[in-house]
Short mmCIF file of C-alpha atoms and ligand atoms in Angstrom, two decimals:
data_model
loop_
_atom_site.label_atom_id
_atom_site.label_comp_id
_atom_site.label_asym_id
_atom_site.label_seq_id
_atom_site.Cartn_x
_atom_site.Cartn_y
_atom_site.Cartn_z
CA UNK K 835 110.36 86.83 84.13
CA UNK K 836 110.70 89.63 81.29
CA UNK K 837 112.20 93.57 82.41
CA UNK K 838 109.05 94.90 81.42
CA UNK K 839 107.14 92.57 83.69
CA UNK K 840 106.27 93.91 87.29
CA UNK K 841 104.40 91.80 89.63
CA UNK K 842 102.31 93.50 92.39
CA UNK K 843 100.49 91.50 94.85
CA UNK K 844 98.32 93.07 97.53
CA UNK K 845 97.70 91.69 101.25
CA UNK K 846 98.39 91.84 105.20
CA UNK K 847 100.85 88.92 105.76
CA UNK K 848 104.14 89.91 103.89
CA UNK K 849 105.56 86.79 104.51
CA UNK K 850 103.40 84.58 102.09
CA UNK K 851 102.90 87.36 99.93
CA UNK K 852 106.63 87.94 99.54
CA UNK K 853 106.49 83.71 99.11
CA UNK K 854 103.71 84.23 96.32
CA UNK K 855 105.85 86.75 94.31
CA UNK K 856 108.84 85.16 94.56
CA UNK K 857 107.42 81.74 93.27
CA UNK K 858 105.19 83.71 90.38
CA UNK K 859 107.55 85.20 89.14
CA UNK K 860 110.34 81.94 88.99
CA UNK K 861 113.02 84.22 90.93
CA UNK K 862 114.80 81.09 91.37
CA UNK K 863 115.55 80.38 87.27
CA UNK K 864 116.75 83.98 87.34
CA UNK K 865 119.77 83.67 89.59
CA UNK K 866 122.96 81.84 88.00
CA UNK K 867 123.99 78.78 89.75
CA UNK K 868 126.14 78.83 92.66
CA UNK K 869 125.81 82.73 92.67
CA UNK K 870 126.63 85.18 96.13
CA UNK K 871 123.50 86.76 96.52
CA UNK K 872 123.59 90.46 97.91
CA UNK K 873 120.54 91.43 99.89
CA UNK K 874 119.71 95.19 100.12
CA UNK K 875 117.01 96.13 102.61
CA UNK K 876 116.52 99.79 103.37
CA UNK K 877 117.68 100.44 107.08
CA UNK K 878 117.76 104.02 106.86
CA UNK K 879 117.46 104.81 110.83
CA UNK K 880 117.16 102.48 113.97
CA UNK K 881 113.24 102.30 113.66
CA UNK K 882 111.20 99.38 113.02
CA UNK K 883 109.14 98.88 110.15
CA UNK K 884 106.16 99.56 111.63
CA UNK K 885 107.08 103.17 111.40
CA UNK K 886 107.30 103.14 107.98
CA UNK K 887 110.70 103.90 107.49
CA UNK K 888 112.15 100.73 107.21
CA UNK K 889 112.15 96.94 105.16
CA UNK K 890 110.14 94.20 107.03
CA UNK K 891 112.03 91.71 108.14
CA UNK K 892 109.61 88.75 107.62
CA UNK K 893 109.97 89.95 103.71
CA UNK K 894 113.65 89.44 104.32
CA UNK K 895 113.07 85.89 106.21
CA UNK K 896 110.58 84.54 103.03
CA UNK K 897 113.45 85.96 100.24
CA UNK K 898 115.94 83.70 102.39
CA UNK K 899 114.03 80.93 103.07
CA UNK K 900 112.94 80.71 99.05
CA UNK K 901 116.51 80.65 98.15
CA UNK K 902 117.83 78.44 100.39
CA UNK K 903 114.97 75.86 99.20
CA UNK K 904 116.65 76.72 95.68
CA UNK K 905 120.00 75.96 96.74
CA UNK K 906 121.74 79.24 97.02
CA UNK K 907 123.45 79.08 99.90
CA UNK K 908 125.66 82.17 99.50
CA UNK K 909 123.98 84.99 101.04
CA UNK K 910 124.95 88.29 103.00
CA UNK K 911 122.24 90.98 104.01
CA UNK K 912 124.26 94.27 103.73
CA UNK K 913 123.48 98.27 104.43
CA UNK K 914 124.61 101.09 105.70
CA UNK K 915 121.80 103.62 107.68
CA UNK K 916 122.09 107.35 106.69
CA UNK K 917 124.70 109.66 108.09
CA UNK K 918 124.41 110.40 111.79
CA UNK K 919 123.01 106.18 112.50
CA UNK K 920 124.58 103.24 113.49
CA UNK K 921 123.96 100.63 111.28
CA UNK K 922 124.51 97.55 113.56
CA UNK K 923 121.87 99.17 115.81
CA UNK K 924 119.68 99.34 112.86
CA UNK K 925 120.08 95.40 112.30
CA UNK K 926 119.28 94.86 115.95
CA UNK K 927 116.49 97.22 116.23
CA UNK K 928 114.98 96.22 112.87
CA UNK K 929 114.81 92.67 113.15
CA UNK K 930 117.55 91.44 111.53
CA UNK K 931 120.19 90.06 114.37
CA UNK K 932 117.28 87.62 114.61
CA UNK K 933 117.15 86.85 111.04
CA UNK K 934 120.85 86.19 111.04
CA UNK K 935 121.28 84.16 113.85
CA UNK K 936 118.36 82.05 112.85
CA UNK K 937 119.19 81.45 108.82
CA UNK K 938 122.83 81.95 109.49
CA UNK K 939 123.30 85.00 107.14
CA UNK K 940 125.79 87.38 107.86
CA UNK K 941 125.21 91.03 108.20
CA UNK K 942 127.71 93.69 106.64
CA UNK K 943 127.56 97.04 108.22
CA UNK K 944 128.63 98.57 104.38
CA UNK K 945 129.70 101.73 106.90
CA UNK K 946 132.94 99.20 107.44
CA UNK K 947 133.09 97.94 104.05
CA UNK K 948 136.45 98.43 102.02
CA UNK K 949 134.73 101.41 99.60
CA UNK K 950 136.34 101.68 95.30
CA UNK K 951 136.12 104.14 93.41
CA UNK K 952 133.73 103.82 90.26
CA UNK K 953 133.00 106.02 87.32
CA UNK K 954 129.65 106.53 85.47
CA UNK K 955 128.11 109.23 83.79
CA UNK K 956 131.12 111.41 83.99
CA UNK K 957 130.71 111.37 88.11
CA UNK K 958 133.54 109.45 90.04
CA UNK K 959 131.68 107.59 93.05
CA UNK K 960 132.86 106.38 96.15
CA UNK K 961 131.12 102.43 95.89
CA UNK K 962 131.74 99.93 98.81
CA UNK K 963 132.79 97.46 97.77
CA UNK K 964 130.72 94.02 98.55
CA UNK K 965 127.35 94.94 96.91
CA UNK K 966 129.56 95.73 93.76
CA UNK K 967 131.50 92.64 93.79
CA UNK K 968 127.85 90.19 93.95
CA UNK K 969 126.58 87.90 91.82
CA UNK K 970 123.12 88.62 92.14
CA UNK K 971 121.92 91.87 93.92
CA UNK K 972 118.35 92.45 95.15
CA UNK K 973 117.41 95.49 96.30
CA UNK K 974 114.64 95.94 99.03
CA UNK K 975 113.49 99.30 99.66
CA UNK K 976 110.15 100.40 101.12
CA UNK K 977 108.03 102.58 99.32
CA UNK K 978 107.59 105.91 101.04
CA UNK K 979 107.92 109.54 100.44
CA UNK K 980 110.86 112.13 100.67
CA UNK K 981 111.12 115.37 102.29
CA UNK K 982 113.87 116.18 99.24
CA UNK K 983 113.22 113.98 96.46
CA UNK K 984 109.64 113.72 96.61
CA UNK K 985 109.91 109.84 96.69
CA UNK K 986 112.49 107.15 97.55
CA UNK K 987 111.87 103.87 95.83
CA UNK K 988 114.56 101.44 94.18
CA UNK K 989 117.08 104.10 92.62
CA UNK K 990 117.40 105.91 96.04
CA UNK K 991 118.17 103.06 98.12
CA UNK K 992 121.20 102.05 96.26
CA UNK K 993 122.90 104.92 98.39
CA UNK K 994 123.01 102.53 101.33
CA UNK K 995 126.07 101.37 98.92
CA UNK K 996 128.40 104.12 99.09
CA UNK K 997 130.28 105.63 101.96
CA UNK K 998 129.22 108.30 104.61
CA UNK K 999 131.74 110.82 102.77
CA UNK K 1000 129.98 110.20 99.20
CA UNK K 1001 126.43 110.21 101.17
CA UNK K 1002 127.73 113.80 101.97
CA UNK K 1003 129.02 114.87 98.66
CA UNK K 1004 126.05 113.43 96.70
CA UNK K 1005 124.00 116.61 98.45
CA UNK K 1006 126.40 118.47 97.47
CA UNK K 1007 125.73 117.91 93.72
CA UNK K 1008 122.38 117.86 93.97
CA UNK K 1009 121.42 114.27 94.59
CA UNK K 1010 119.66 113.43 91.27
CA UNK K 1011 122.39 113.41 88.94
CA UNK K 1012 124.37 111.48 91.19
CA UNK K 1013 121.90 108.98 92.39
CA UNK K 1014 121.20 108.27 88.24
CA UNK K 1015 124.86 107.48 88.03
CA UNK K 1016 125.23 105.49 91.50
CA UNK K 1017 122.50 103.01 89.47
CA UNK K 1018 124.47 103.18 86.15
CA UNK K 1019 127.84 101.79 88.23
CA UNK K 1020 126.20 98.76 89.73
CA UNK K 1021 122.13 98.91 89.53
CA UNK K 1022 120.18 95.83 91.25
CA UNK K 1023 119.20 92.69 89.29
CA UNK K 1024 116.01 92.54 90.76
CA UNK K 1025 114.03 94.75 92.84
CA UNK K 1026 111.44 93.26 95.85
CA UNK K 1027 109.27 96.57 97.01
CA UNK K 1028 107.90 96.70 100.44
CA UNK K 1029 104.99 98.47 100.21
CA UNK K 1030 103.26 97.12 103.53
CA UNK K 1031 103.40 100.13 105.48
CA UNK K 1032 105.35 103.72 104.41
CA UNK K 1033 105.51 106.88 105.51
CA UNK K 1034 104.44 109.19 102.75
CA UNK K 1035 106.00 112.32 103.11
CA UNK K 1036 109.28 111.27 105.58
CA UNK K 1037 112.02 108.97 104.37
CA UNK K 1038 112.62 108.64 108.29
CA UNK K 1039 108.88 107.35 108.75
CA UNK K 1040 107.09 108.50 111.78
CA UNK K 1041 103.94 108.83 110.09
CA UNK K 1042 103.11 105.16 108.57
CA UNK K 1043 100.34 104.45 106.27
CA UNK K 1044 99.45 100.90 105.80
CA UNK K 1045 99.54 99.84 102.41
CA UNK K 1046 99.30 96.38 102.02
CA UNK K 1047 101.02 96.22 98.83
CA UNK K 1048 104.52 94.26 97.64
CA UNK K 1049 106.32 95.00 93.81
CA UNK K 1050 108.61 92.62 92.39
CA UNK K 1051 110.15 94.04 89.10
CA UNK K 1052 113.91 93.75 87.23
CA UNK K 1053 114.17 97.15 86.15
CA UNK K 1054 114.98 99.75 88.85
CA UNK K 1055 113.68 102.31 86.54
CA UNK K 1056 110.81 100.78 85.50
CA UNK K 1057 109.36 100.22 88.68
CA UNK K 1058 110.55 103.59 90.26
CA UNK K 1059 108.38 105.34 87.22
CA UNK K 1060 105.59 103.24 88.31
CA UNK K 1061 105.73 104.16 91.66
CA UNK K 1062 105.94 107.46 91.14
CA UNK K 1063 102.75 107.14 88.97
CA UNK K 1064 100.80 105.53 92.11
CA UNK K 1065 101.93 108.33 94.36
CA UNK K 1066 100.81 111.22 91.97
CA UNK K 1067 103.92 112.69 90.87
CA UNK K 1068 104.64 113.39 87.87
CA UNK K 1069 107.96 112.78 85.87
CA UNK K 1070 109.45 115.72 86.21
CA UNK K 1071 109.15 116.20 89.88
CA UNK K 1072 111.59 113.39 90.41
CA UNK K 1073 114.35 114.09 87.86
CA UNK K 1074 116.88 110.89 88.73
CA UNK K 1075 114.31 108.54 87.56
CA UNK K 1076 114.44 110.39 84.19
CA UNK K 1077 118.28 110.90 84.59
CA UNK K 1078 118.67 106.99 85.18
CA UNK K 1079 116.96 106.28 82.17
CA UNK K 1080 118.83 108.45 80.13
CA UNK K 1081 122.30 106.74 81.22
CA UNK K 1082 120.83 103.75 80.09
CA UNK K 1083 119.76 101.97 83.80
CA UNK K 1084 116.34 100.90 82.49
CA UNK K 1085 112.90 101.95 80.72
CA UNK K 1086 110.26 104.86 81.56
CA UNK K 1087 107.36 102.95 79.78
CA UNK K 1088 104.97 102.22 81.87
CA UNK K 1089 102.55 102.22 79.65
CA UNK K 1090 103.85 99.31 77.91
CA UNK K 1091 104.79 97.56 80.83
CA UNK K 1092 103.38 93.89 81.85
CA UNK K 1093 101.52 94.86 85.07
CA UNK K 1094 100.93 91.23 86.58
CA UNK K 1095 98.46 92.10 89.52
CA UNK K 1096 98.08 88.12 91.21
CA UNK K 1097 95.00 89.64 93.40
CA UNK K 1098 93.14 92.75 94.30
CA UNK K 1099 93.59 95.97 96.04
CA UNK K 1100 90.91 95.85 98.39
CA UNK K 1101 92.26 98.69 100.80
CA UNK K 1102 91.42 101.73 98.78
CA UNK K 1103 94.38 103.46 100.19
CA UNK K 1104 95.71 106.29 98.73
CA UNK K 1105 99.12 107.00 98.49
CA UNK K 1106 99.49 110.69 97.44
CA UNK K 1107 101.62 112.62 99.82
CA UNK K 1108 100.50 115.32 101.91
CA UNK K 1109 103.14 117.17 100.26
CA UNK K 1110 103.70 118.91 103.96
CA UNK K 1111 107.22 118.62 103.40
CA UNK K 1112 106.82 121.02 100.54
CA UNK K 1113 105.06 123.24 102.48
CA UNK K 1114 107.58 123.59 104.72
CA UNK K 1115 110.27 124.19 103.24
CA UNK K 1116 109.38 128.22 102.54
CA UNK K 1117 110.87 128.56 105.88
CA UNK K 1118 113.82 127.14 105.06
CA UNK K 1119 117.04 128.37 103.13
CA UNK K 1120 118.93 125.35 102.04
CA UNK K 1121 122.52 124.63 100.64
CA UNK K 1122 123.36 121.13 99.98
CA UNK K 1123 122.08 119.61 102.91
CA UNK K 1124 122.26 115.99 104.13
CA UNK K 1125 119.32 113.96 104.14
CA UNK K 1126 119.42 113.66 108.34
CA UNK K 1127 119.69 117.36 109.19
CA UNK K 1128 117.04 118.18 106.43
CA UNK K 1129 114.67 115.78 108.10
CA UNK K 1130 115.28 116.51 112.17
CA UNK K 1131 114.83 119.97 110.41
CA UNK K 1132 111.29 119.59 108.44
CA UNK K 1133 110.37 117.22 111.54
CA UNK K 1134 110.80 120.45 114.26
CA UNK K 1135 108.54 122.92 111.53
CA UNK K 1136 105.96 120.12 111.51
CA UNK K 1137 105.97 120.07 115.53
CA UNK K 1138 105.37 123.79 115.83
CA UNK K 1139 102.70 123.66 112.74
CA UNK K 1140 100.90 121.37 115.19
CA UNK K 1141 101.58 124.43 118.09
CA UNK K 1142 100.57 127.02 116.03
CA UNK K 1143 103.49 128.84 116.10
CA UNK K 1144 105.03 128.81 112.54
CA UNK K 1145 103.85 132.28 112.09
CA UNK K 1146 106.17 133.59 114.86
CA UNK K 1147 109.68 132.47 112.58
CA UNK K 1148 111.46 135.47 111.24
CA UNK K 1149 113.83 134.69 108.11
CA UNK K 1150 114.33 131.47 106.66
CA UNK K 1151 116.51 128.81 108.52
CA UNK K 1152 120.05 128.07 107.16
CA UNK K 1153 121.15 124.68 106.62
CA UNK K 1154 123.71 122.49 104.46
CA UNK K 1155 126.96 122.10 103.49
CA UNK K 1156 127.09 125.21 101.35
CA UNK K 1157 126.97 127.78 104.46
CA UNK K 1158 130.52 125.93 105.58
CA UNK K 1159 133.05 129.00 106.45
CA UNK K 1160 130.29 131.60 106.41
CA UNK K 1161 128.02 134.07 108.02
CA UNK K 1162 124.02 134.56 106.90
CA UNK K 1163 123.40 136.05 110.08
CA UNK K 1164 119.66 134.63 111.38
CA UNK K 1165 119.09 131.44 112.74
CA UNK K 1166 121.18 128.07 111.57
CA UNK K 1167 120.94 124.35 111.99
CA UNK K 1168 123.80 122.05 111.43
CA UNK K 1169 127.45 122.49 112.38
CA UNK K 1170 128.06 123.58 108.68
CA UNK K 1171 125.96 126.46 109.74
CA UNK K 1172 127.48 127.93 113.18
CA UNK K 1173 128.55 130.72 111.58
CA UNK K 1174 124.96 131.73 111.70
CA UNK K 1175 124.10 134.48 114.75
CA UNK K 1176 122.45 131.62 116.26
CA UNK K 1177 122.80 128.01 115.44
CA UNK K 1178 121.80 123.95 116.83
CA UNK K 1179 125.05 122.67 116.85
CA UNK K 1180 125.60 118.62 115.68
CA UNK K 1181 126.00 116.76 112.63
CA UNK K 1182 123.37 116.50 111.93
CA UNK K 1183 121.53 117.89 114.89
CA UNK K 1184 118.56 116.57 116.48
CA UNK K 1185 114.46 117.83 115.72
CA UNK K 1186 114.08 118.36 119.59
CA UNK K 1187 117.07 120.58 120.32
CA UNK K 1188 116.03 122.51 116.93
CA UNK K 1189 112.35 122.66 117.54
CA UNK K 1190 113.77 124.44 121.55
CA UNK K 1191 116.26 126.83 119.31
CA UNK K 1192 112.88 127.98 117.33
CA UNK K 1193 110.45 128.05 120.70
CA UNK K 1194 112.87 130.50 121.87
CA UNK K 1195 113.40 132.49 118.97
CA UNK K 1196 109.67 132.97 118.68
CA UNK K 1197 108.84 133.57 122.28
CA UNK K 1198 111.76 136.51 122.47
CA UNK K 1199 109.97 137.85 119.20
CA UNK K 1200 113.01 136.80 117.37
CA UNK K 1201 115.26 139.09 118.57
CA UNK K 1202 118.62 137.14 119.28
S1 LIG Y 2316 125.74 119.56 109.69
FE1 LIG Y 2316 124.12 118.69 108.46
S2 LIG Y 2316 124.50 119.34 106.36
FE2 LIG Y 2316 126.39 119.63 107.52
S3 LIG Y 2316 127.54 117.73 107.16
FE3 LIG Y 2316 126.41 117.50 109.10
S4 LIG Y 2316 124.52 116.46 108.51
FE4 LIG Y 2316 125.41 117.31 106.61
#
């Protein structure tokens, strides 16, 4: 299997499609003997994957299974869900207790994992530990829009490997830059996609669309460029692929990539976003927010766009980080916000309690 070589293989049973990829592409002859083997599946929230947010585990039981029958024996799943989950409720919800029990693999909650410090592209990062210390590392994400980063892919879910506190800071800094450099400390050695089912506009799913689909490529870049040339986007909307590149992580070329397609897409799916997220967001003033309180935010606006009643908001919504110690006045969401006149409190708050904050701002005419 070459780096510019990225197998995609389309179908409704991701078990013996996962199989199929794996044996195509000689995974096996890739991995040095004896090797620990890191498995990274994207566990983001406590949802299953049929809401699109999260890996499937049968993808996770044919990876094990294949390199078990290859002899590698020494192999730990590990994540850690976003800021504001539990990741052992994650593993149970998701699947993946079972998994364990039955292939005896362990499961490292990374939340608990001893975390180093690592520097790369002039950014010190917070890195836990185990999935730095691997042999082998293969990354599983699910292929699905985000409400901040247009799309999360490979590169994003590498931030399953660094502590809550760095999750934090990464928003503070912007998240691209960072997320580039996260990949230049320790980037995977080979990247399984699920593309079976994503939600297309929420990293957090919710709103799944089936997509029958499963990537298998070495270069994080690579296939993240590819991706993001399947969902529309353009280059330049999703500047860490771009950034990730240029600190040397892997290649933009698509266009000379070896696209191995073993059957064909008979779905005729499309996977361009709605882009609601986008759309959205003109109500909202943000300031390094978190990934969690972004979402339960976007999440409430989409509920009262169903009601009809987005037109009732006066002034943008704070949120984030940067409103810690200080007072906009308006309405806030997030705990880094109460300094607003009226805020949700929690870290990060949930969509309900925010979407009941708005309701009643609208319905007293948004006076406060
Ligand atoms: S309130 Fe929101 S933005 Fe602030 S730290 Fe918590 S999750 Fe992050």
């Amino acid at each position: 299997m070459d780096r510019e070589d990225i197998f995609v293989i389309y179908g409704k049973k991701p078990k013996a499609m996962a199989r199929e990829l794996l044996e195509r592409a000689g995974v096996a002859d890739e991995i040095p003997e004896g090797a620990s083997i890191g498995l990274k599946p994207n566990l983001v929230v406590s949802k299953s994957a049929e809401s699109g947010a999260t890996t499937s585990p049968e993808i996770v039981e044919a990876l094990i299974e294949y390199l078990k029958e290859h002899g590698f024996g020494d192999i730990t799943i590990m994540e850690s869900s976003w800021v504001g989950d539990d990741t052992r409720r994650a593993y149970r919800v998701c699947g993946y207790e079972e998994i364990s029990k039955r292939y005896g693999v362990p499961l490292l909650d990374l939340k608990r994992d001893k975390a180093i410090f690592h520097e790369a592209g002039g950014l010190k990062i917070e890195y836990c530990d185990t999935p730095f210390r691997v042999d082998y590392l293969i990354n599983l994400p699910v292929l699905k829009g985000h409400c901040q980063t247009a799309m999360t892919c490979a590169l994003k879910n590498m931030k399953g490997c660094i502590t809550d506190r760095e999750k934090r800071r990464f928003h503070t800094l912007g998240l691209h830059k960072p997320i580039a450099c996260l990949n230049k400390v320790r980037a995977a050695d080979l990247v399984l996609v699920d593309g079976m089912r994503g939600d297309l506009d929420f990293e957090e799913g919710g709103n799944p669309v089936q997509m029958n689909r499963m990537l298998l490529c070495k270069d994080s870049v690579l296939i993240d460029a590819y991706v993001a040339q399947i969902m529309g986007y353009d280059l330049e909307e999703i500047p860490y692929i771009t950034l990730a590149a240029e600190l040397g992580v892997g290649s933009l070329d698509v266009e000379s990539a070896n696209i191995v397609e073993m059957n064909r897409d008979e779905s005729g799916v499309s996977l361009t976003s709605s882009r609601r997220a986008r759309a959205l967001a003109k109500y909202i003033d943000e300031s390094d927010a978190c990934s969690a309180c972004y979402g339960s935010l976007i999440h409430a606006l989409a509920r009262l766009e169903d009601r009809g009643m987005l037109r009732g908001i006066r002034g943008k919504i704070h949120i984030g980080q940067g409103f810690k110690g200080k007072e906009p006045g308006g309405m806030g969401v997030g705990v880094c916000a109460k300094g607003c006149e009226k805020c949700v409190p929690g870290c990060p708050p949930k969509a309900i309690d925010i979407v009941r904050m708005l309701e009643e701002s609208i319905s007293s005419g948004g006076k406060r």
